[in-house]
Amino acid sequence: MNIGGEKMKVIFLDFDGVINNWNHFNGVDFENAQILKTIINLTNAKVVATTSNKYSLQGGGSIDYYSSIYYNNYVKYLNELGIEIYDITPFVNKDRTLEIKKYLMEHDIKQYVIIDDEVIGEELQDHQVFLDLYKGLQKEHVLPTLKILNGQLGFYPPDYNREETAEELVYRINKYYNQFKK
């Protein structure tokens, strides 16, 4: 997709654990959403939903978009905050990695970032900003997101180990990035 003849920048966005957090897990947390809005304002990126909440609309059922949980708990509130969900990834076996890859093949995208609290397939990980689902999107994620959207790929620390648990990974990533805050 071209917008005004230019390739677009895309934020592939998971919802749960990203625009909400453990203390506010149903719907959208205002503070997490405001950080997303800051990123959008700084980059003019379009948001493409990757959340599993979209599957109820893609499963061939008879759920009306405006009465779906996807719309009422997420999209409606994000719209009220001035955040537009531009599109959703296609349904491919409930596999986010495959869904993002298919979307990338079908659209003209300049740069993209994946913001998710679940580890994405290794071939896309240089584009992922990995979040702690207990906190969701935080201010410290803005700079890595901007860097990835500007072509500086790689969020994971050099000593990243795919065998780590999610908790170990979050601890290691936070420790890695906190050393630069001084």
Short mmCIF file of N, CA and C in Angstrom, two decimals:
data_model
loop_
_atom_site.label_atom_id
_atom_site.label_comp_id
_atom_site.label_asym_id
_atom_site.label_seq_id
_atom_site.Cartn_x
_atom_site.Cartn_y
_atom_site.Cartn_z
N MET A 1 0.83 -1.17 0.00
CA MET A 1 0.00 0.00 0.00
C MET A 1 0.87 1.24 0.00
N ASN A 2 0.54 2.13 -0.84
CA ASN A 2 1.24 3.40 -0.88
C ASN A 2 0.32 4.50 -0.39
N ILE A 3 0.85 5.36 0.41
CA ILE A 3 0.11 6.52 0.87
C ILE A 3 0.79 7.72 0.23
N GLY A 4 0.11 8.37 -0.69
CA GLY A 4 0.69 9.52 -1.36
C GLY A 4 1.93 9.16 -2.14
N GLY A 5 2.00 7.92 -2.67
CA GLY A 5 3.15 7.49 -3.46
C GLY A 5 4.34 7.03 -2.63
N GLU A 6 4.25 7.11 -1.32
CA GLU A 6 5.35 6.69 -0.47
C GLU A 6 5.03 5.37 0.20
N LYS A 7 6.07 4.58 0.43
CA LYS A 7 5.89 3.36 1.20
C LYS A 7 5.61 3.76 2.64
N MET A 8 4.76 2.98 3.30
CA MET A 8 4.38 3.36 4.66
C MET A 8 5.21 2.64 5.72
N LYS A 9 5.22 3.26 6.88
CA LYS A 9 5.79 2.65 8.07
C LYS A 9 4.65 2.01 8.84
N VAL A 10 4.92 0.82 9.41
CA VAL A 10 3.86 0.08 10.09
C VAL A 10 4.29 -0.35 11.48
N ILE A 11 3.36 -0.24 12.41
CA ILE A 11 3.50 -0.80 13.75
C ILE A 11 2.58 -2.01 13.80
N PHE A 12 3.16 -3.21 13.84
CA PHE A 12 2.37 -4.42 14.04
C PHE A 12 2.14 -4.53 15.55
N LEU A 13 0.88 -4.42 15.94
CA LEU A 13 0.55 -4.24 17.35
C LEU A 13 -0.28 -5.38 17.92
N ASP A 14 0.27 -6.01 18.95
CA ASP A 14 -0.50 -6.91 19.79
C ASP A 14 -1.25 -6.02 20.77
N PHE A 15 -2.35 -6.49 21.32
CA PHE A 15 -3.11 -5.68 22.27
C PHE A 15 -2.81 -6.07 23.72
N ASP A 16 -3.17 -7.31 24.08
CA ASP A 16 -3.02 -7.73 25.47
C ASP A 16 -1.55 -7.82 25.86
N GLY A 17 -1.20 -7.15 26.95
CA GLY A 17 0.19 -7.10 27.40
C GLY A 17 0.99 -6.00 26.72
N VAL A 18 0.34 -5.22 25.86
CA VAL A 18 1.01 -4.12 25.15
C VAL A 18 0.27 -2.80 25.43
N ILE A 19 -0.98 -2.71 25.02
CA ILE A 19 -1.75 -1.49 25.28
C ILE A 19 -2.57 -1.64 26.56
N ASN A 20 -2.34 -2.72 27.24
CA ASN A 20 -2.84 -2.89 28.60
C ASN A 20 -1.76 -3.61 29.39
N ASN A 21 -2.01 -3.91 30.63
CA ASN A 21 -0.99 -4.52 31.47
C ASN A 21 -1.67 -5.41 32.51
N TRP A 22 -0.87 -6.03 33.34
CA TRP A 22 -1.39 -6.99 34.30
C TRP A 22 -2.41 -6.37 35.25
N ASN A 23 -2.22 -5.12 35.62
CA ASN A 23 -3.14 -4.45 36.53
C ASN A 23 -4.40 -3.95 35.83
N HIS A 24 -4.34 -3.84 34.52
CA HIS A 24 -5.48 -3.38 33.73
C HIS A 24 -5.52 -4.22 32.46
N PHE A 25 -5.96 -5.48 32.61
CA PHE A 25 -5.82 -6.42 31.51
C PHE A 25 -7.03 -6.49 30.59
N ASN A 26 -8.14 -5.90 30.95
CA ASN A 26 -9.31 -5.90 30.07
C ASN A 26 -9.41 -4.56 29.38
N GLY A 27 -9.27 -4.57 28.07
CA GLY A 27 -9.38 -3.33 27.31
C GLY A 27 -8.06 -2.61 27.20
N VAL A 28 -8.11 -1.29 27.25
CA VAL A 28 -6.96 -0.43 26.99
C VAL A 28 -6.60 0.34 28.25
N ASP A 29 -5.31 0.36 28.58
CA ASP A 29 -4.82 1.19 29.67
C ASP A 29 -4.43 2.55 29.08
N PHE A 30 -4.94 3.62 29.65
CA PHE A 30 -4.73 4.96 29.12
C PHE A 30 -3.24 5.28 28.97
N GLU A 31 -2.44 4.99 29.98
CA GLU A 31 -1.01 5.34 29.93
C GLU A 31 -0.27 4.56 28.86
N ASN A 32 -0.56 3.26 28.72
CA ASN A 32 0.07 2.46 27.66
C ASN A 32 -0.33 3.01 26.28
N ALA A 33 -1.60 3.37 26.13
CA ALA A 33 -2.10 3.89 24.86
C ALA A 33 -1.47 5.25 24.53
N GLN A 34 -1.26 6.09 25.53
CA GLN A 34 -0.63 7.39 25.29
C GLN A 34 0.79 7.23 24.77
N ILE A 35 1.50 6.23 25.24
CA ILE A 35 2.86 5.98 24.75
C ILE A 35 2.80 5.55 23.28
N LEU A 36 1.83 4.70 22.95
CA LEU A 36 1.62 4.31 21.55
C LEU A 36 1.32 5.54 20.70
N LYS A 37 0.47 6.40 21.19
CA LYS A 37 0.11 7.61 20.45
C LYS A 37 1.34 8.50 20.22
N THR A 38 2.22 8.60 21.21
CA THR A 38 3.47 9.35 21.04
C THR A 38 4.29 8.78 19.90
N ILE A 39 4.42 7.46 19.87
CA ILE A 39 5.20 6.79 18.80
C ILE A 39 4.58 7.08 17.44
N ILE A 40 3.27 6.98 17.35
CA ILE A 40 2.57 7.24 16.08
C ILE A 40 2.80 8.69 15.66
N ASN A 41 2.68 9.62 16.58
CA ASN A 41 2.87 11.04 16.25
C ASN A 41 4.29 11.34 15.79
N LEU A 42 5.27 10.65 16.37
CA LEU A 42 6.67 10.88 16.00
C LEU A 42 7.06 10.24 14.67
N THR A 43 6.34 9.20 14.27
CA THR A 43 6.74 8.43 13.09
C THR A 43 5.75 8.47 11.94
N ASN A 44 4.52 8.86 12.21
CA ASN A 44 3.44 8.81 11.22
C ASN A 44 3.21 7.37 10.74
N ALA A 45 3.51 6.40 11.59
CA ALA A 45 3.31 4.99 11.24
C ALA A 45 1.84 4.61 11.35
N LYS A 46 1.47 3.63 10.57
CA LYS A 46 0.11 3.09 10.60
C LYS A 46 0.11 1.86 11.51
N VAL A 47 -0.97 1.68 12.26
CA VAL A 47 -1.09 0.55 13.18
C VAL A 47 -1.85 -0.59 12.50
N VAL A 48 -1.22 -1.76 12.49
CA VAL A 48 -1.85 -2.97 11.97
C VAL A 48 -1.94 -3.94 13.14
N ALA A 49 -3.17 -4.32 13.48
CA ALA A 49 -3.40 -5.20 14.63
C ALA A 49 -2.98 -6.63 14.33
N THR A 50 -2.23 -7.21 15.26
CA THR A 50 -1.83 -8.61 15.17
C THR A 50 -2.47 -9.43 16.28
N THR A 51 -3.19 -8.80 17.15
CA THR A 51 -3.76 -9.41 18.34
C THR A 51 -4.63 -10.62 18.05
N SER A 52 -4.60 -11.57 18.94
CA SER A 52 -5.46 -12.74 18.80
C SER A 52 -6.93 -12.37 18.98
N ASN A 53 -7.22 -11.21 19.51
CA ASN A 53 -8.60 -10.74 19.65
C ASN A 53 -9.31 -10.59 18.30
N LYS A 54 -8.55 -10.50 17.22
CA LYS A 54 -9.14 -10.36 15.89
C LYS A 54 -9.68 -11.68 15.35
N TYR A 55 -9.28 -12.80 15.95
CA TYR A 55 -9.67 -14.10 15.42
C TYR A 55 -11.17 -14.34 15.45
N SER A 56 -11.86 -13.74 16.39
CA SER A 56 -13.31 -13.91 16.44
C SER A 56 -13.98 -13.35 15.18
N LEU A 57 -13.34 -12.35 14.57
CA LEU A 57 -13.87 -11.77 13.33
C LEU A 57 -13.43 -12.54 12.10
N GLN A 58 -12.33 -13.27 12.22
CA GLN A 58 -11.75 -13.94 11.06
C GLN A 58 -12.09 -15.43 10.98
N GLY A 59 -12.78 -15.94 11.98
CA GLY A 59 -13.04 -17.37 12.03
C GLY A 59 -14.25 -17.82 11.24
N GLY A 60 -14.84 -16.95 10.45
CA GLY A 60 -15.97 -17.33 9.63
C GLY A 60 -17.29 -17.33 10.38
N GLY A 61 -17.28 -16.85 11.62
CA GLY A 61 -18.50 -16.78 12.40
C GLY A 61 -19.38 -15.63 11.97
N SER A 62 -20.44 -15.44 12.67
CA SER A 62 -21.39 -14.38 12.31
C SER A 62 -21.31 -13.19 13.27
N ILE A 63 -20.16 -12.99 13.86
CA ILE A 63 -20.01 -11.88 14.80
C ILE A 63 -19.90 -10.56 14.03
N ASP A 64 -20.74 -9.63 14.40
CA ASP A 64 -20.74 -8.31 13.81
C ASP A 64 -19.54 -7.53 14.34
N TYR A 65 -18.84 -6.81 13.48
CA TYR A 65 -17.64 -6.06 13.86
C TYR A 65 -17.91 -5.13 15.04
N TYR A 66 -19.01 -4.39 15.00
CA TYR A 66 -19.29 -3.39 16.02
C TYR A 66 -19.82 -3.99 17.32
N SER A 67 -20.14 -5.25 17.35
CA SER A 67 -20.53 -5.87 18.61
C SER A 67 -19.47 -6.84 19.12
N SER A 68 -18.34 -6.88 18.43
CA SER A 68 -17.26 -7.79 18.82
C SER A 68 -16.47 -7.25 20.01
N ILE A 69 -15.85 -8.14 20.75
CA ILE A 69 -14.95 -7.75 21.84
C ILE A 69 -13.78 -6.94 21.28
N TYR A 70 -13.29 -7.37 20.11
CA TYR A 70 -12.18 -6.68 19.45
C TYR A 70 -12.50 -5.19 19.30
N TYR A 71 -13.68 -4.88 18.80
CA TYR A 71 -14.06 -3.48 18.60
C TYR A 71 -14.36 -2.78 19.93
N ASN A 72 -15.22 -3.36 20.74
CA ASN A 72 -15.71 -2.67 21.94
C ASN A 72 -14.68 -2.53 23.04
N ASN A 73 -13.79 -3.49 23.21
CA ASN A 73 -12.79 -3.40 24.27
C ASN A 73 -11.51 -2.70 23.84
N TYR A 74 -11.28 -2.59 22.55
CA TYR A 74 -9.99 -2.08 22.07
C TYR A 74 -10.14 -0.95 21.05
N VAL A 75 -10.63 -1.27 19.87
CA VAL A 75 -10.63 -0.32 18.76
C VAL A 75 -11.43 0.94 19.08
N LYS A 76 -12.60 0.78 19.63
CA LYS A 76 -13.46 1.92 19.96
C LYS A 76 -12.73 2.89 20.92
N TYR A 77 -12.12 2.35 21.96
CA TYR A 77 -11.42 3.19 22.93
C TYR A 77 -10.18 3.83 22.31
N LEU A 78 -9.42 3.06 21.51
CA LEU A 78 -8.25 3.64 20.85
C LEU A 78 -8.66 4.77 19.92
N ASN A 79 -9.77 4.58 19.19
CA ASN A 79 -10.27 5.66 18.31
C ASN A 79 -10.60 6.90 19.11
N GLU A 80 -11.19 6.72 20.28
CA GLU A 80 -11.54 7.87 21.14
C GLU A 80 -10.28 8.61 21.58
N LEU A 81 -9.16 7.90 21.67
CA LEU A 81 -7.88 8.52 22.05
C LEU A 81 -7.12 9.08 20.84
N GLY A 82 -7.71 8.96 19.65
CA GLY A 82 -7.06 9.46 18.44
C GLY A 82 -6.10 8.47 17.81
N ILE A 83 -6.23 7.20 18.14
CA ILE A 83 -5.38 6.16 17.57
C ILE A 83 -6.21 5.31 16.63
N GLU A 84 -5.84 5.30 15.37
CA GLU A 84 -6.57 4.54 14.36
C GLU A 84 -5.91 3.18 14.13
N ILE A 85 -6.73 2.14 14.12
CA ILE A 85 -6.24 0.83 13.69
C ILE A 85 -6.45 0.80 12.19
N TYR A 86 -5.37 0.88 11.46
CA TYR A 86 -5.39 1.00 10.01
C TYR A 86 -5.86 -0.29 9.34
N ASP A 87 -5.42 -1.43 9.89
CA ASP A 87 -5.71 -2.71 9.26
C ASP A 87 -5.46 -3.83 10.27
N ILE A 88 -5.77 -5.05 9.90
CA ILE A 88 -5.43 -6.22 10.71
C ILE A 88 -4.70 -7.22 9.82
N THR A 89 -3.84 -8.02 10.44
CA THR A 89 -3.14 -9.05 9.68
C THR A 89 -4.13 -10.14 9.30
N PRO A 90 -3.84 -10.87 8.23
CA PRO A 90 -4.73 -11.95 7.81
C PRO A 90 -4.66 -13.12 8.78
N PHE A 91 -5.63 -13.99 8.70
CA PHE A 91 -5.67 -15.20 9.52
C PHE A 91 -4.81 -16.27 8.84
N VAL A 92 -3.77 -16.74 9.54
CA VAL A 92 -2.93 -17.83 9.03
C VAL A 92 -2.63 -18.76 10.21
N ASN A 93 -3.50 -19.72 10.43
CA ASN A 93 -3.32 -20.75 11.46
C ASN A 93 -3.07 -20.21 12.87
N LYS A 94 -3.60 -19.03 13.18
CA LYS A 94 -3.38 -18.39 14.48
C LYS A 94 -1.88 -18.30 14.82
N ASP A 95 -1.09 -17.95 13.82
CA ASP A 95 0.37 -17.83 13.96
C ASP A 95 0.77 -16.42 13.57
N ARG A 96 1.09 -15.59 14.57
CA ARG A 96 1.41 -14.18 14.30
C ARG A 96 2.57 -14.01 13.34
N THR A 97 3.59 -14.83 13.48
CA THR A 97 4.75 -14.71 12.59
C THR A 97 4.32 -14.90 11.14
N LEU A 98 3.56 -15.96 10.86
CA LEU A 98 3.10 -16.21 9.49
C LEU A 98 2.16 -15.11 9.01
N GLU A 99 1.33 -14.61 9.91
CA GLU A 99 0.39 -13.54 9.54
C GLU A 99 1.12 -12.25 9.17
N ILE A 100 2.15 -11.92 9.94
CA ILE A 100 2.94 -10.72 9.63
C ILE A 100 3.70 -10.90 8.33
N LYS A 101 4.30 -12.06 8.13
CA LYS A 101 5.04 -12.33 6.89
C LYS A 101 4.12 -12.22 5.67
N LYS A 102 2.91 -12.76 5.78
CA LYS A 102 1.96 -12.66 4.67
C LYS A 102 1.58 -11.21 4.42
N TYR A 103 1.33 -10.45 5.48
CA TYR A 103 0.99 -9.04 5.33
C TYR A 103 2.12 -8.29 4.63
N LEU A 104 3.35 -8.56 5.03
CA LEU A 104 4.50 -7.90 4.42
C LEU A 104 4.62 -8.23 2.93
N MET A 105 4.32 -9.46 2.56
CA MET A 105 4.39 -9.86 1.15
C MET A 105 3.31 -9.18 0.31
N GLU A 106 2.18 -8.87 0.93
CA GLU A 106 1.05 -8.33 0.19
C GLU A 106 0.98 -6.79 0.18
N HIS A 107 1.87 -6.13 0.92
CA HIS A 107 1.81 -4.67 1.04
C HIS A 107 3.19 -4.05 0.82
N ASP A 108 3.18 -2.80 0.42
CA ASP A 108 4.40 -2.05 0.14
C ASP A 108 4.79 -1.28 1.40
N ILE A 109 5.61 -1.91 2.23
CA ILE A 109 5.95 -1.34 3.53
C ILE A 109 7.42 -0.96 3.56
N LYS A 110 7.68 0.27 3.97
CA LYS A 110 9.05 0.81 4.04
C LYS A 110 9.80 0.26 5.24
N GLN A 111 9.26 0.49 6.42
CA GLN A 111 9.85 0.04 7.67
C GLN A 111 8.72 -0.47 8.55
N TYR A 112 9.07 -1.38 9.45
CA TYR A 112 8.05 -1.86 10.37
C TYR A 112 8.67 -2.28 11.68
N VAL A 113 7.83 -2.24 12.71
CA VAL A 113 8.21 -2.70 14.03
C VAL A 113 7.08 -3.59 14.52
N ILE A 114 7.43 -4.60 15.29
CA ILE A 114 6.46 -5.49 15.91
C ILE A 114 6.52 -5.25 17.41
N ILE A 115 5.41 -4.82 17.99
CA ILE A 115 5.37 -4.59 19.43
C ILE A 115 4.49 -5.68 20.03
N ASP A 116 5.13 -6.55 20.82
CA ASP A 116 4.44 -7.74 21.31
C ASP A 116 5.07 -8.22 22.60
N ASP A 117 4.25 -8.86 23.45
CA ASP A 117 4.76 -9.45 24.68
C ASP A 117 5.02 -10.95 24.52
N GLU A 118 4.85 -11.46 23.31
CA GLU A 118 5.20 -12.84 23.00
C GLU A 118 6.32 -12.82 21.97
N VAL A 119 7.22 -13.78 22.08
CA VAL A 119 8.36 -13.84 21.17
C VAL A 119 7.87 -14.21 19.77
N ILE A 120 8.25 -13.41 18.79
CA ILE A 120 7.90 -13.62 17.39
C ILE A 120 8.97 -14.52 16.77
N GLY A 121 8.64 -15.16 15.65
CA GLY A 121 9.58 -16.04 14.96
C GLY A 121 10.93 -15.38 14.72
N GLU A 122 11.95 -16.18 14.78
CA GLU A 122 13.33 -15.69 14.73
C GLU A 122 13.62 -14.81 13.52
N GLU A 123 13.02 -15.11 12.37
CA GLU A 123 13.29 -14.35 11.16
C GLU A 123 12.77 -12.91 11.21
N LEU A 124 11.87 -12.62 12.15
CA LEU A 124 11.33 -11.26 12.30
C LEU A 124 11.79 -10.56 13.57
N GLN A 125 12.57 -11.24 14.39
CA GLN A 125 12.91 -10.70 15.71
C GLN A 125 13.70 -9.41 15.69
N ASP A 126 14.45 -9.15 14.64
CA ASP A 126 15.18 -7.88 14.58
C ASP A 126 14.23 -6.68 14.51
N HIS A 127 12.97 -6.95 14.18
CA HIS A 127 11.96 -5.89 14.07
C HIS A 127 11.07 -5.82 15.31
N GLN A 128 11.30 -6.69 16.28
CA GLN A 128 10.41 -6.75 17.44
C GLN A 128 10.93 -5.97 18.63
N VAL A 129 10.01 -5.26 19.29
CA VAL A 129 10.25 -4.71 20.61
C VAL A 129 9.46 -5.59 21.56
N PHE A 130 10.17 -6.32 22.39
CA PHE A 130 9.57 -7.30 23.29
C PHE A 130 9.20 -6.62 24.60
N LEU A 131 7.95 -6.85 25.05
CA LEU A 131 7.45 -6.17 26.25
C LEU A 131 7.19 -7.15 27.38
N ASP A 132 7.20 -6.60 28.56
CA ASP A 132 6.80 -7.31 29.77
C ASP A 132 5.30 -7.16 29.90
N LEU A 133 4.55 -8.27 29.82
CA LEU A 133 3.09 -8.19 29.85
C LEU A 133 2.56 -7.60 31.14
N TYR A 134 3.37 -7.63 32.20
CA TYR A 134 2.93 -7.05 33.47
C TYR A 134 2.89 -5.52 33.41
N LYS A 135 3.69 -4.92 32.50
CA LYS A 135 3.76 -3.46 32.39
C LYS A 135 3.14 -2.93 31.10
N GLY A 136 3.21 -3.69 30.02
CA GLY A 136 2.75 -3.19 28.73
C GLY A 136 3.74 -2.18 28.17
N LEU A 137 3.31 -1.42 27.20
CA LEU A 137 4.15 -0.43 26.53
C LEU A 137 4.54 0.67 27.51
N GLN A 138 5.86 0.92 27.63
CA GLN A 138 6.40 1.89 28.57
C GLN A 138 7.26 2.92 27.83
N LYS A 139 7.59 4.00 28.51
CA LYS A 139 8.41 5.06 27.92
C LYS A 139 9.75 4.53 27.41
N GLU A 140 10.32 3.54 28.10
CA GLU A 140 11.62 3.02 27.68
C GLU A 140 11.55 2.26 26.36
N HIS A 141 10.34 1.98 25.87
CA HIS A 141 10.19 1.28 24.60
C HIS A 141 10.12 2.25 23.42
N VAL A 142 9.96 3.54 23.69
CA VAL A 142 9.83 4.52 22.62
C VAL A 142 11.10 4.57 21.77
N LEU A 143 12.25 4.74 22.39
CA LEU A 143 13.50 4.86 21.63
C LEU A 143 13.80 3.61 20.80
N PRO A 144 13.74 2.39 21.36
CA PRO A 144 13.97 1.22 20.50
C PRO A 144 12.97 1.11 19.35
N THR A 145 11.72 1.49 19.60
CA THR A 145 10.70 1.45 18.54
C THR A 145 11.05 2.44 17.43
N LEU A 146 11.43 3.65 17.82
CA LEU A 146 11.81 4.66 16.82
C LEU A 146 13.03 4.21 16.02
N LYS A 147 14.00 3.63 16.70
CA LYS A 147 15.20 3.15 16.01
C LYS A 147 14.85 2.08 14.97
N ILE A 148 14.02 1.13 15.36
CA ILE A 148 13.65 0.07 14.42
C ILE A 148 12.87 0.64 13.24
N LEU A 149 11.95 1.57 13.50
CA LEU A 149 11.20 2.18 12.41
C LEU A 149 12.08 3.04 11.50
N ASN A 150 13.26 3.40 11.96
CA ASN A 150 14.21 4.16 11.15
C ASN A 150 15.34 3.29 10.62
N GLY A 151 15.16 1.96 10.67
CA GLY A 151 16.11 1.05 10.04
C GLY A 151 17.22 0.52 10.92
N GLN A 152 17.29 0.93 12.18
CA GLN A 152 18.31 0.40 13.10
C GLN A 152 17.70 -0.81 13.81
N LEU A 153 17.85 -1.96 13.19
CA LEU A 153 17.19 -3.16 13.68
C LEU A 153 17.90 -3.76 14.88
N GLY A 154 17.13 -4.46 15.70
CA GLY A 154 17.70 -5.21 16.81
C GLY A 154 17.38 -4.65 18.17
N PHE A 155 16.48 -5.29 18.87
CA PHE A 155 16.09 -4.91 20.22
C PHE A 155 16.69 -5.86 21.25
N TYR A 156 16.82 -7.12 20.86
CA TYR A 156 17.28 -8.13 21.79
C TYR A 156 18.76 -7.95 22.12
N PRO A 157 19.14 -8.16 23.39
CA PRO A 157 20.55 -8.03 23.78
C PRO A 157 21.40 -9.07 23.05
N PRO A 158 22.70 -8.81 22.94
CA PRO A 158 23.59 -9.75 22.25
C PRO A 158 23.60 -11.15 22.88
N ASP A 159 23.35 -11.25 24.18
CA ASP A 159 23.40 -12.56 24.85
C ASP A 159 22.01 -13.21 24.93
N TYR A 160 21.10 -12.84 24.04
CA TYR A 160 19.75 -13.38 24.04
C TYR A 160 19.80 -14.90 23.81
N ASN A 161 19.04 -15.61 24.60
CA ASN A 161 18.99 -17.07 24.55
C ASN A 161 17.54 -17.50 24.34
N ARG A 162 17.24 -18.12 23.21
CA ARG A 162 15.87 -18.52 22.88
C ARG A 162 15.31 -19.56 23.85
N GLU A 163 16.14 -20.18 24.65
CA GLU A 163 15.68 -21.20 25.59
C GLU A 163 15.23 -20.61 26.92
N GLU A 164 15.43 -19.31 27.11
CA GLU A 164 15.03 -18.67 28.36
C GLU A 164 13.50 -18.63 28.48
N THR A 165 13.05 -18.61 29.71
CA THR A 165 11.62 -18.39 29.94
C THR A 165 11.31 -16.93 29.64
N ALA A 166 10.04 -16.60 29.48
CA ALA A 166 9.65 -15.22 29.23
C ALA A 166 10.10 -14.30 30.36
N GLU A 167 10.01 -14.78 31.59
CA GLU A 167 10.43 -13.97 32.74
C GLU A 167 11.94 -13.70 32.71
N GLU A 168 12.72 -14.74 32.38
CA GLU A 168 14.18 -14.56 32.29
C GLU A 168 14.53 -13.59 31.17
N LEU A 169 13.81 -13.68 30.06
CA LEU A 169 14.06 -12.80 28.93
C LEU A 169 13.76 -11.35 29.28
N VAL A 170 12.62 -11.12 29.92
CA VAL A 170 12.26 -9.76 30.32
C VAL A 170 13.32 -9.20 31.27
N TYR A 171 13.75 -10.00 32.24
CA TYR A 171 14.77 -9.56 33.19
C TYR A 171 16.06 -9.18 32.45
N ARG A 172 16.50 -10.04 31.54
CA ARG A 172 17.75 -9.79 30.81
C ARG A 172 17.64 -8.55 29.93
N ILE A 173 16.52 -8.39 29.23
CA ILE A 173 16.34 -7.22 28.36
C ILE A 173 16.30 -5.95 29.19
N ASN A 174 15.55 -5.95 30.28
CA ASN A 174 15.48 -4.76 31.14
C ASN A 174 16.85 -4.41 31.71
N LYS A 175 17.59 -5.42 32.14
CA LYS A 175 18.94 -5.19 32.68
C LYS A 175 19.84 -4.59 31.60
N TYR A 176 19.75 -5.11 30.38
CA TYR A 176 20.55 -4.63 29.25
C TYR A 176 20.26 -3.16 28.96
N TYR A 177 18.99 -2.79 28.88
CA TYR A 177 18.63 -1.42 28.54
C TYR A 177 18.81 -0.46 29.70
N ASN A 178 18.67 -0.92 30.92
CA ASN A 178 18.83 -0.04 32.08
C ASN A 178 20.28 0.42 32.25
N GLN A 179 21.25 -0.32 31.72
CA GLN A 179 22.65 0.09 31.83
C GLN A 179 22.93 1.36 31.03
N PHE A 180 22.06 1.70 30.06
CA PHE A 180 22.27 2.89 29.24
C PHE A 180 21.57 4.12 29.79
N LYS A 181 20.79 3.97 30.84
CA LYS A 181 20.00 5.09 31.39
C LYS A 181 20.84 6.06 32.19
N LYS A 182 22.03 5.70 32.56
CA LYS A 182 22.86 6.53 33.45
C LYS A 182 23.31 7.81 32.84
#
